[in-house]
CSV table of C-alpha atoms and ligand atoms in Angstrom, one decimal:
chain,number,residue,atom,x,y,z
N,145,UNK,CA,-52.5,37.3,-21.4
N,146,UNK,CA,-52.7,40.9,-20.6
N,147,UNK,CA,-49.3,42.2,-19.5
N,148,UNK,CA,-50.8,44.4,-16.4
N,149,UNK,CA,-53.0,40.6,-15.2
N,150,UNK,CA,-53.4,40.7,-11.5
N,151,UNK,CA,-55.5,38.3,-9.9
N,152,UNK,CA,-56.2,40.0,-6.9
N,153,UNK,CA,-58.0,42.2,-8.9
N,154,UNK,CA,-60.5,39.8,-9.7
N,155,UNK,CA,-60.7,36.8,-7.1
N,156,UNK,CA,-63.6,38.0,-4.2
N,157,UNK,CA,-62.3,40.8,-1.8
N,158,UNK,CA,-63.3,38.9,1.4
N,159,UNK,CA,-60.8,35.7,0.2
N,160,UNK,CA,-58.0,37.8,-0.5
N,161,UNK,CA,-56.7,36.9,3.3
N,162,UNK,CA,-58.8,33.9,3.7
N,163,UNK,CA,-57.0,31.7,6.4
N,164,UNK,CA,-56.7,28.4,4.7
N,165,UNK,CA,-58.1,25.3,7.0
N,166,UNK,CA,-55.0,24.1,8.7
N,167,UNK,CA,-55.4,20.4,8.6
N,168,UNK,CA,-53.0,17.8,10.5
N,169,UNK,CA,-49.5,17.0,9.2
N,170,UNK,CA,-48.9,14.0,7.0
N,171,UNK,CA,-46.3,11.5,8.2
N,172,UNK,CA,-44.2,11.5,4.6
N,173,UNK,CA,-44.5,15.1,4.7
N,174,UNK,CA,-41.9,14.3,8.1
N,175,UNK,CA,-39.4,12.5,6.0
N,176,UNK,CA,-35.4,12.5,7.9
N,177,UNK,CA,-37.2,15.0,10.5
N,178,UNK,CA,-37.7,13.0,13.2
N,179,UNK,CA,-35.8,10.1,15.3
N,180,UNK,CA,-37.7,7.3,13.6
N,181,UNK,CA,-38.6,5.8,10.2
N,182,UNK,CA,-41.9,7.4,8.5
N,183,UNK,CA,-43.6,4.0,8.7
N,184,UNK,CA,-43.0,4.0,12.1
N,185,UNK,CA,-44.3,7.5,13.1
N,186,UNK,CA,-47.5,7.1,15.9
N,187,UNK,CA,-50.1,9.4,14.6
N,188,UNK,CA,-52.0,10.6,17.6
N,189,UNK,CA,-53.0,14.1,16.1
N,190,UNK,CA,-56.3,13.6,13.5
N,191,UNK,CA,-58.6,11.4,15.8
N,192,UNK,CA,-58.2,8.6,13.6
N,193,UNK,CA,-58.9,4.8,13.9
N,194,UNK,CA,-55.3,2.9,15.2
N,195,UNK,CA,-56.7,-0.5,14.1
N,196,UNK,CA,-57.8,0.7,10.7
N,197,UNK,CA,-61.2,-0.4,8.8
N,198,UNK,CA,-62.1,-3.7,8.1
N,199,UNK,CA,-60.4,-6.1,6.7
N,200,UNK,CA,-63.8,-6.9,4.3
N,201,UNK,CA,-63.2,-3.5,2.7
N,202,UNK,CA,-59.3,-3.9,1.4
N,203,UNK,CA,-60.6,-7.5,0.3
N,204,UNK,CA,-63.7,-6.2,-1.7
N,205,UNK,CA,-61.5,-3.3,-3.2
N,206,UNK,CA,-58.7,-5.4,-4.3
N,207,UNK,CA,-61.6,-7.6,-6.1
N,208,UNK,CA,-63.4,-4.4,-7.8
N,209,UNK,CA,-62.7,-3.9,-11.5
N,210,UNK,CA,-65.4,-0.9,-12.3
N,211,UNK,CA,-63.2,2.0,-11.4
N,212,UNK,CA,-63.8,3.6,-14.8
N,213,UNK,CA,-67.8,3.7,-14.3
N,214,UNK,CA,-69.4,6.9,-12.4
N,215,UNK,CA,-71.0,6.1,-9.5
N,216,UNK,CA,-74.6,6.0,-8.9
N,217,UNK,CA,-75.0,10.0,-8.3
N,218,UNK,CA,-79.1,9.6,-6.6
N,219,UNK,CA,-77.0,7.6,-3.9
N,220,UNK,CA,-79.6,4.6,-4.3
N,221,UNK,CA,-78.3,1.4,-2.8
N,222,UNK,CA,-76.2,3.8,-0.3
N,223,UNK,CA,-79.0,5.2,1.0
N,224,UNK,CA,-80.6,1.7,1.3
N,225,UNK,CA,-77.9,0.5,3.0
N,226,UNK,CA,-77.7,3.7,5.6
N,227,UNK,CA,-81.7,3.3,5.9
N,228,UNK,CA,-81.5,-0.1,6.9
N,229,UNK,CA,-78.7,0.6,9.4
N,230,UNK,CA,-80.4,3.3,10.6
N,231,UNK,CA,-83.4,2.3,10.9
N,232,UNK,CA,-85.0,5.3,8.9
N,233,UNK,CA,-86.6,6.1,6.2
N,234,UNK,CA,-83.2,7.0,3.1
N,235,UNK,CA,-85.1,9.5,2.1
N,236,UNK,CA,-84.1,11.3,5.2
N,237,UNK,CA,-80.1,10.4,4.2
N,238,UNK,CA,-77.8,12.1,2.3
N,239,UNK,CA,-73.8,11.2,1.9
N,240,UNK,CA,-70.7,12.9,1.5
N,241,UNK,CA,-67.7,13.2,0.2
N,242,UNK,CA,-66.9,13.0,4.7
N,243,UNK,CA,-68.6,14.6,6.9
N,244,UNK,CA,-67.1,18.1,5.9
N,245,UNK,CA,-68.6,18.0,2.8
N,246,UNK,CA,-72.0,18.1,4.3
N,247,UNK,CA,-71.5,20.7,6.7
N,248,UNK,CA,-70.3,22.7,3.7
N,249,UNK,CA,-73.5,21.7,2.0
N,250,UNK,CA,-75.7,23.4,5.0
N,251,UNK,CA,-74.0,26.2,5.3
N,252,UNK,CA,-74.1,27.1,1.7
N,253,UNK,CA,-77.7,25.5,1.6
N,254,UNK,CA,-78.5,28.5,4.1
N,255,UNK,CA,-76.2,31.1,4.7
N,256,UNK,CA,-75.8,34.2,2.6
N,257,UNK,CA,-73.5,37.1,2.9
N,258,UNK,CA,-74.2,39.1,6.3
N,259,UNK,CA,-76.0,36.2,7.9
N,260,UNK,CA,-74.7,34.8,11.1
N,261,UNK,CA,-74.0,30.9,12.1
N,262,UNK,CA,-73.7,30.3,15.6
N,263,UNK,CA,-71.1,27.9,17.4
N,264,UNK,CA,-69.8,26.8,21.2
N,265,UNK,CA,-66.2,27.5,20.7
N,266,UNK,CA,-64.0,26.2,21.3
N,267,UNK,CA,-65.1,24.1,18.6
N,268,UNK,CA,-64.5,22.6,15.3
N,269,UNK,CA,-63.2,24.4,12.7
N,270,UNK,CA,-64.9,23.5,9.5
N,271,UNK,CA,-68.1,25.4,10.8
N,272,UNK,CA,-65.9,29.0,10.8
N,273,UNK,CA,-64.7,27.9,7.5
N,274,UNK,CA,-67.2,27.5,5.8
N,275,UNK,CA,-69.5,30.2,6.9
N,276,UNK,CA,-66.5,32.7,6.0
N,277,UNK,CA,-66.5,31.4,2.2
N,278,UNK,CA,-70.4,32.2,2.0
N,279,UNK,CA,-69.7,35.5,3.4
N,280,UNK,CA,-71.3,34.7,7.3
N,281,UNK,CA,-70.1,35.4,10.0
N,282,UNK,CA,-69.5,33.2,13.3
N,283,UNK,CA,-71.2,34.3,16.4
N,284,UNK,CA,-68.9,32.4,19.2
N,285,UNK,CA,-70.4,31.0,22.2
N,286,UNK,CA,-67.6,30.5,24.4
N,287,UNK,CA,-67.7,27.4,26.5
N,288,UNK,CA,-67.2,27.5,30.2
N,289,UNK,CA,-63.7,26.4,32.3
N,290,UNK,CA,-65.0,22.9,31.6
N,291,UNK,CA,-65.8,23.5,28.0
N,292,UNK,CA,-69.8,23.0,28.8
N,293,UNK,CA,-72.0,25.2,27.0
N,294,UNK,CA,-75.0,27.5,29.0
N,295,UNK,CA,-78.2,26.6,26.8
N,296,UNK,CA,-79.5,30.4,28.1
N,297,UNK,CA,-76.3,32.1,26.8
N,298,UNK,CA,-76.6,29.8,23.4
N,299,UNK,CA,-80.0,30.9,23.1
N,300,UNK,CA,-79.4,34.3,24.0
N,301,UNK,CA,-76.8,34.3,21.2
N,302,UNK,CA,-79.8,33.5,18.3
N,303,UNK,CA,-81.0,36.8,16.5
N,304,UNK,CA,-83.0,37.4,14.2
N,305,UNK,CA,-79.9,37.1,11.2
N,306,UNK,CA,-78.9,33.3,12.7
N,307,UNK,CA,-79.6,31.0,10.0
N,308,UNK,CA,-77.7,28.0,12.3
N,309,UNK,CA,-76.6,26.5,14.8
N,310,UNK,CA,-73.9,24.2,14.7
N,311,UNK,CA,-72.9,21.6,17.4
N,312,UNK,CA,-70.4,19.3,17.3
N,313,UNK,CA,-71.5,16.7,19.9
N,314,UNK,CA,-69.1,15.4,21.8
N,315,UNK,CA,-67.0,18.3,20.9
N,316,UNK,CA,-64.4,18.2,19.3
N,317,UNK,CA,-61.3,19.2,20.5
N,318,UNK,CA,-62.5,19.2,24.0
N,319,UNK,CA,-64.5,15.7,24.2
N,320,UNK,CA,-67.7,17.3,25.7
N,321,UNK,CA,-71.2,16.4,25.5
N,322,UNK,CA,-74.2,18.4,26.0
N,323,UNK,CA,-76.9,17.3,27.6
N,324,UNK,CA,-79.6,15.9,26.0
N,325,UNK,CA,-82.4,18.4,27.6
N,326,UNK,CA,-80.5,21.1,26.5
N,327,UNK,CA,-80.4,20.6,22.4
N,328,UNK,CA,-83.9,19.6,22.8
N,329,UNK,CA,-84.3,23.0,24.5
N,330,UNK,CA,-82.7,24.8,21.5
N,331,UNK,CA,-84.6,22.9,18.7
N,332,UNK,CA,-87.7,24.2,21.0
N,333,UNK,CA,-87.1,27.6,20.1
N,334,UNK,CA,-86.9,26.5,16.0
N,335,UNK,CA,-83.7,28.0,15.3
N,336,UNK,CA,-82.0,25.3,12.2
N,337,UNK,CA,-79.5,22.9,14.3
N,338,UNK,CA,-76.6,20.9,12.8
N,339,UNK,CA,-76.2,18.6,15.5
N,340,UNK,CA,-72.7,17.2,14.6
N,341,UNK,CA,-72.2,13.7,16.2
N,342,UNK,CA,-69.0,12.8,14.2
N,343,UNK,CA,-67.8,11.0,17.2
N,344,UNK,CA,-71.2,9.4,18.4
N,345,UNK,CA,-70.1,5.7,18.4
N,346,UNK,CA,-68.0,6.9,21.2
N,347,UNK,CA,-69.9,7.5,23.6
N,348,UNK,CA,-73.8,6.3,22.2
N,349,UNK,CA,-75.7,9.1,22.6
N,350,UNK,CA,-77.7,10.3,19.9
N,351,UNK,CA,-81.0,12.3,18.7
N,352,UNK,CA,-81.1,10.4,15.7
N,353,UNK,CA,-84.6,8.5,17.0
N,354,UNK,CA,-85.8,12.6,16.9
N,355,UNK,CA,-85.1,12.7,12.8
N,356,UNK,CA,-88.4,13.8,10.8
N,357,UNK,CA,-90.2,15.2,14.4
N,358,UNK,CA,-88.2,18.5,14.1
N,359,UNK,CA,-88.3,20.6,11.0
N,360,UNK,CA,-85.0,22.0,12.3
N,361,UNK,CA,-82.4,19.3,13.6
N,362,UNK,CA,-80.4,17.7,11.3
N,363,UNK,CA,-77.6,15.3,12.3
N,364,UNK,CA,-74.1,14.2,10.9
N,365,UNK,CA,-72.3,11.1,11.0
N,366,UNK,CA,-68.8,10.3,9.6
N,367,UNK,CA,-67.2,7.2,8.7
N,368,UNK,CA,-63.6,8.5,9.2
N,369,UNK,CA,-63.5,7.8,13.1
N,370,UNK,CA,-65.4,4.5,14.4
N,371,UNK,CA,-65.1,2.4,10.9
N,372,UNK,CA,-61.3,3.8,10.4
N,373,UNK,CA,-61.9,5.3,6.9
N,374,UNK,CA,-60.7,8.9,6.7
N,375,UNK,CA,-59.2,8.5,4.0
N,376,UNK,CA,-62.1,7.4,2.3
N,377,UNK,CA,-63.7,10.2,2.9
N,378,UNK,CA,-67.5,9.1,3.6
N,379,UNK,CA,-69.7,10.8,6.1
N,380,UNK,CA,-73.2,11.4,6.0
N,381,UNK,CA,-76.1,13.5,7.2
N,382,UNK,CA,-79.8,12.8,8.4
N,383,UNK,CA,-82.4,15.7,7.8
N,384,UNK,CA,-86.0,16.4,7.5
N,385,UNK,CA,-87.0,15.1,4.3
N,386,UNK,CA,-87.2,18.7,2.8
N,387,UNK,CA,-84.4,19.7,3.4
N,388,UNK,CA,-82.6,16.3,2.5
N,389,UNK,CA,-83.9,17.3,-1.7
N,390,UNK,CA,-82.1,20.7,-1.7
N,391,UNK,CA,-79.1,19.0,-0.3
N,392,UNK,CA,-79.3,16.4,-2.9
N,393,UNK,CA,-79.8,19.4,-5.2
N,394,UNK,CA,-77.2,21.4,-5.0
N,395,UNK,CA,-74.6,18.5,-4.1
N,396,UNK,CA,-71.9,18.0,-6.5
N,397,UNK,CA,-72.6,15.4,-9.0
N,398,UNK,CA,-70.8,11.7,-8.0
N,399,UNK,CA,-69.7,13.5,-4.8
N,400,UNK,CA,-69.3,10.3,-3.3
N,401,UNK,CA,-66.4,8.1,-4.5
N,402,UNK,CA,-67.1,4.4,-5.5
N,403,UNK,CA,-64.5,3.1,-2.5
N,404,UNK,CA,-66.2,4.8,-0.3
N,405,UNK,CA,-69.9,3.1,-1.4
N,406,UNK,CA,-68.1,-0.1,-1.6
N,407,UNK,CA,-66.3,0.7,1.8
N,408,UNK,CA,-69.9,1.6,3.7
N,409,UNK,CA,-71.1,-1.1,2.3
N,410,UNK,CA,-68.0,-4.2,3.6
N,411,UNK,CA,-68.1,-1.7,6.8
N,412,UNK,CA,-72.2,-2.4,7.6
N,413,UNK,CA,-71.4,-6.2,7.0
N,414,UNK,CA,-68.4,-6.3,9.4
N,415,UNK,CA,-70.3,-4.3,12.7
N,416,UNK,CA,-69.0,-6.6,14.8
N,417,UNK,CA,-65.5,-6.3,14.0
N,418,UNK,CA,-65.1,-2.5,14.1
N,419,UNK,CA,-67.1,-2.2,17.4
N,420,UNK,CA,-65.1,-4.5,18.8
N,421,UNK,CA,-62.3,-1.9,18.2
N,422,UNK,CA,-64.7,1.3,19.0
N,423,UNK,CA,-64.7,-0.8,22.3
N,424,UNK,CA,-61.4,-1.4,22.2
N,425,UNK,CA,-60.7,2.7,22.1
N,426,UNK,CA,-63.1,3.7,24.7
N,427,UNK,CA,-61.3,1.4,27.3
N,428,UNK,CA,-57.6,2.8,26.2
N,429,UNK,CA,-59.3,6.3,26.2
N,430,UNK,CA,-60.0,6.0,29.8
N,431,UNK,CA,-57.0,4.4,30.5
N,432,UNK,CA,-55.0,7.3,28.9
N,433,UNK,CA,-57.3,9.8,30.4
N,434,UNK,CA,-55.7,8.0,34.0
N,435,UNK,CA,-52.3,7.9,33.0
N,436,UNK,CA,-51.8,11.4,32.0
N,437,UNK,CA,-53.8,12.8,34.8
N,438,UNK,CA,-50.5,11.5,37.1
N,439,UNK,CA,-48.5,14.2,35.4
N,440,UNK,CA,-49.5,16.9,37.9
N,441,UNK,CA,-48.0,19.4,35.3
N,442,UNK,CA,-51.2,18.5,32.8
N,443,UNK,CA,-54.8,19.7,33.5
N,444,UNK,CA,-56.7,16.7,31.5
N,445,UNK,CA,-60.0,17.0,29.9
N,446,UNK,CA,-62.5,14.0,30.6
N,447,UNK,CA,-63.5,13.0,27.1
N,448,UNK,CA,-67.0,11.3,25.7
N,449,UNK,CA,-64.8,11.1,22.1
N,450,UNK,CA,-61.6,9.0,20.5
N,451,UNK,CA,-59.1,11.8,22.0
N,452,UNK,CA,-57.9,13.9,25.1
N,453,UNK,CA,-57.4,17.3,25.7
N,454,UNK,CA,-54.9,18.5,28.1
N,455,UNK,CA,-53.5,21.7,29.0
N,456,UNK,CA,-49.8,22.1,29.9
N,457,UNK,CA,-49.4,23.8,32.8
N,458,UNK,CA,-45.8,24.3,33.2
N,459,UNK,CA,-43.6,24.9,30.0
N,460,UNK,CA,-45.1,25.1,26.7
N,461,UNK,CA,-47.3,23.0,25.1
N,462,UNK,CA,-45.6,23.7,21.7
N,463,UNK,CA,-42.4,22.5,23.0
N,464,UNK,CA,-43.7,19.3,24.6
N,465,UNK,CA,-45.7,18.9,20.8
N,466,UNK,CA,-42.6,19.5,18.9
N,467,UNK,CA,-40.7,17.3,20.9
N,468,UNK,CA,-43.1,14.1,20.6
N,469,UNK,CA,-42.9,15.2,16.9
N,470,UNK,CA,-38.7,14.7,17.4
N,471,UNK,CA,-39.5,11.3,19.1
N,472,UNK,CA,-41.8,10.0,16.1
N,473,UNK,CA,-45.1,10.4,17.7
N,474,UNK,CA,-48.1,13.6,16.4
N,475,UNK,CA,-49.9,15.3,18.1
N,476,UNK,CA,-52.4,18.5,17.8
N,477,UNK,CA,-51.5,21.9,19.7
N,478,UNK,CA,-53.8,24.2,20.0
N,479,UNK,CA,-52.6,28.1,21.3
N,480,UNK,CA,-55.5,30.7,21.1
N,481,UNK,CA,-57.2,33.1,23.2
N,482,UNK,CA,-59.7,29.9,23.9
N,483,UNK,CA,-57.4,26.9,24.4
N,484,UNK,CA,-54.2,28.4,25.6
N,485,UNK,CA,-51.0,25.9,25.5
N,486,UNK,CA,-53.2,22.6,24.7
N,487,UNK,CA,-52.5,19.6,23.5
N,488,UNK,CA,-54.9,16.8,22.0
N,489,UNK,CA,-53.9,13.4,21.6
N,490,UNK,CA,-56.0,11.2,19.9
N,491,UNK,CA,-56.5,7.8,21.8
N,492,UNK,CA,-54.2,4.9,19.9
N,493,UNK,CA,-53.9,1.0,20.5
N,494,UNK,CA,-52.2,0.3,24.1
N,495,UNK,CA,-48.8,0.0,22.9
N,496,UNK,CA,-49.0,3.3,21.1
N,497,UNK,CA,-50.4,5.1,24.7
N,498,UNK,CA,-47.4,3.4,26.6
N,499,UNK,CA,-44.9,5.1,24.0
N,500,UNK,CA,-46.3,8.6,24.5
N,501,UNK,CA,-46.5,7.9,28.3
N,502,UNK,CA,-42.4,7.0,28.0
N,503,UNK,CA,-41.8,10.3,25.6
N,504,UNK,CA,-43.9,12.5,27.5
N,505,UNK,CA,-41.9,11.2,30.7
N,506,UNK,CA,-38.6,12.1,29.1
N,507,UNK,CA,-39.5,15.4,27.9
N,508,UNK,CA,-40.8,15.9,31.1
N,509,UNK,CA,-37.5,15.0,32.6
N,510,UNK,CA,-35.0,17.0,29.9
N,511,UNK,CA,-37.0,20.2,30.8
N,512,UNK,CA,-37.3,20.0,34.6
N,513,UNK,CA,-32.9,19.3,34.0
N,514,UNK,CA,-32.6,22.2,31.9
N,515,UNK,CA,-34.6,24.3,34.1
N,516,UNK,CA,-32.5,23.2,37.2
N,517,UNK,CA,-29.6,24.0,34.8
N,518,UNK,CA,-30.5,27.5,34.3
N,519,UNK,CA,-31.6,28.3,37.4
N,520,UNK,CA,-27.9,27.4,38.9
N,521,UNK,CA,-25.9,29.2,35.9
N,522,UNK,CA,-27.9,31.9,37.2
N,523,UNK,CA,-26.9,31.4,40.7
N,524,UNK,CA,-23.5,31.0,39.8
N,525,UNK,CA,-22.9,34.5,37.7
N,526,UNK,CA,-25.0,36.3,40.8
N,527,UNK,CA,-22.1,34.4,43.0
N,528,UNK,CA,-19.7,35.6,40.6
N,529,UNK,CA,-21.3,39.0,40.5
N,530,UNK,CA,-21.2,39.7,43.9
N,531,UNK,CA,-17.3,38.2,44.5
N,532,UNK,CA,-16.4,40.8,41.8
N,533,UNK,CA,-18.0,43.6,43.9
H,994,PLP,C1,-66.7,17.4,15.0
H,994,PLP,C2,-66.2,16.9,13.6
H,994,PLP,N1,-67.1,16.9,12.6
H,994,PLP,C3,-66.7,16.5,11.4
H,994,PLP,C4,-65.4,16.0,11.2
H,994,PLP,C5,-65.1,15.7,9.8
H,994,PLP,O1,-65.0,14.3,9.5
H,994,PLP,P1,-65.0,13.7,8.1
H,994,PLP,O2,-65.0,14.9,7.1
H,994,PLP,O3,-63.7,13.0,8.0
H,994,PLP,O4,-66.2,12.9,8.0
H,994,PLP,C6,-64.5,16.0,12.2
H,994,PLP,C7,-63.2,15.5,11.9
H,994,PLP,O5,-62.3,15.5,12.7
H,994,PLP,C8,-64.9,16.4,13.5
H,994,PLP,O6,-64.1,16.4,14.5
């Protein structure tokens, strides 16, 4: 190797500060940190599923014995299986190594250095991401105090350089949905949409019925959330036939993993079960949603998703995360110009909701004594102070 090598020399100029993707922290990685035992840690910070996937797909993988063989890379019987599902056509279908992988794909698929992709931020963060490794640049929508977007201002915010639009919908962090009217408005004006409905099972409102009638909407779908298989990773897209072959083009080869096909596949069989527990998270979603909202120091986001967004209004919100994190339970904090001393807590089984409810009560309770604390030392030195003079 030459003695003078220097990689910065060589790697792109625009990566040499790219921010990497700051994902949500892994239990283990807590080992002797926190109060409890790692197995015992409540994960309320990555939207996940609390009751898992099916119990079809750990029996199927236990059984399968072709993990040497690479998988079917035209995505045949997958898209067969989505297709019928669905109820369209698989040539519209695509999957994904999750949901990510796809939004990747569109954004490579059409965005070139100096073009411009268009979100409602605060949003998520995959879309920024991704359009910064293909050279693009984000045009922000902000959202309103209620984290709605104005279809004129997102319309206004299309030029002539925007090459998409991407929509996560309900939003994710802040659980909001825009009306239908109003996406229908934007595909009216025939800018490309990524309509992102990761969390659609949530809430049941959908444009997939519109697939194939727009040349410009494409949808997403994950099954990390509603059929509890993040890990997994399996998400996939539904586009206008075109646009489905150069996605199926320019995907990586095998990009979706066998467990995953075999996982979709145990998941489709087992609808009852995991809506059953999609059902089971919109009630304890609204029940949270009421329990937190009697802590008068929390402004509480109402949430069409599988999580809540709060705001802390007294104290910070990065003490009140770190201190669930002390207590064994995660949770996401959020502190930027846009979401300013947030928290989101993803929506768990009841028991899990009842522990937060206890820690947040405590913290609540250590803070308001410290506070009182201070506030007398304070008294007492100006006591002090004024004896001495
Ligand atoms: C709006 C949105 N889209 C996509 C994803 C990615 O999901 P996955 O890659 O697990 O399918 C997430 C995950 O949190 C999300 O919130």
């Amino acid at each position: 190797m030459e003695p003078d090598f220097n990689i910065e020399r060589l790697i792109r100029r625009d990566l040499v500060n790219f921010m990497a993707y700051s994902g949500a922290t892994s239990p283990e990685t807590l080992e002797g940190k926190t109060e409890v035992a790692v197995k015992d840690i409540i994960k309320l910070d990555a939207n996940e599923n609390p009751y898992g996937c099916s119990p079809r797909v750990k029996k199927a993988l236990r059984k399968y014995a072709d993990f040497h063989v690479y998988t079917d890379d035209k995505q045949t019987k997958l898209r067969e299986l989505l297709a019928g599902y669905l109820n369209i056509d698989g040539r519209h279908i695509v999957a994904g190594s999750g949901s990510n992988q796809l939004i990747d794909l569109v954004i490579r698929l059409l965005v070139n250095p100096g073009d411009e992709v268009v979100s409602c931020t605060p949003t998520f963060g995959i879309y920024n991401f991704s359009t910064k490794l293909c050279g693009g640049s984000l045009v922000e929508v902000p959202r309103d105090e209620n984290y709605t977007v104005n279809i004129r201002t997102l319309k206004a915010a299309v030029s002539n350089k925007t090459k998409l639009v991407c929509l996560a919908n309900p939003n994710n962090p802040t659980g909001t949905l825009m009306p239908r009217d109003d996406i229908l408005d934007l595909l009216d004006t025939g800018v490309p949409v990524l309509l992102d409905e990761a969390y659609y099972e949530f809430c049941g409102e959908t444009l997939a019925a519109a697939i194939g009638h727009y040349e410009n909407l494409m949808i997403l779908r994950t099954f990390s959330k509603w059929a509890g298989l993040a890990g997994l990773r399996i998400g996939y897209g539904l586009f206008p036939e075109n646009i489905a072959d150069y996605i199926m083009r320019i995907k990586m080869p095998y990009n979706v993993n066998v467990a995953a096909m075999i996982a979709v596949k145990e998941s489709l069989a087992d609808l009852d079960y995991l809506m059953e527990n999609v059902k089971a998270i919109v009630l304890e979603r609204e029940r949270l949603f009421r329990e937190l909202q009697q802590f008068g120091w929390l402004q509480v986001f109402p949430s069409q998703a599988n999580f809540i967004l709060c705001k802390v209004m007294r104290g910070g919100a990065r003490i009140f995360k770190q201190s669930l994190q002390q207590k064994g339970i995660l949770v996401r904090y959020f502190d930027n110009a846009l979401l300013r001393n947030c928290i989101r807590i993803s929506v768990g089984k009841p028991e899990q909701t009842d522990a937060l409810l206890v820690a947040l009560r405590e913290i609540a309770a250590d803070e308001e004594k410290a506070a009182t604390e201070h506030s007398l030392e304070a008294m007492l030195e100006e006591e002090e102070h004024n004896h001495e003079h």
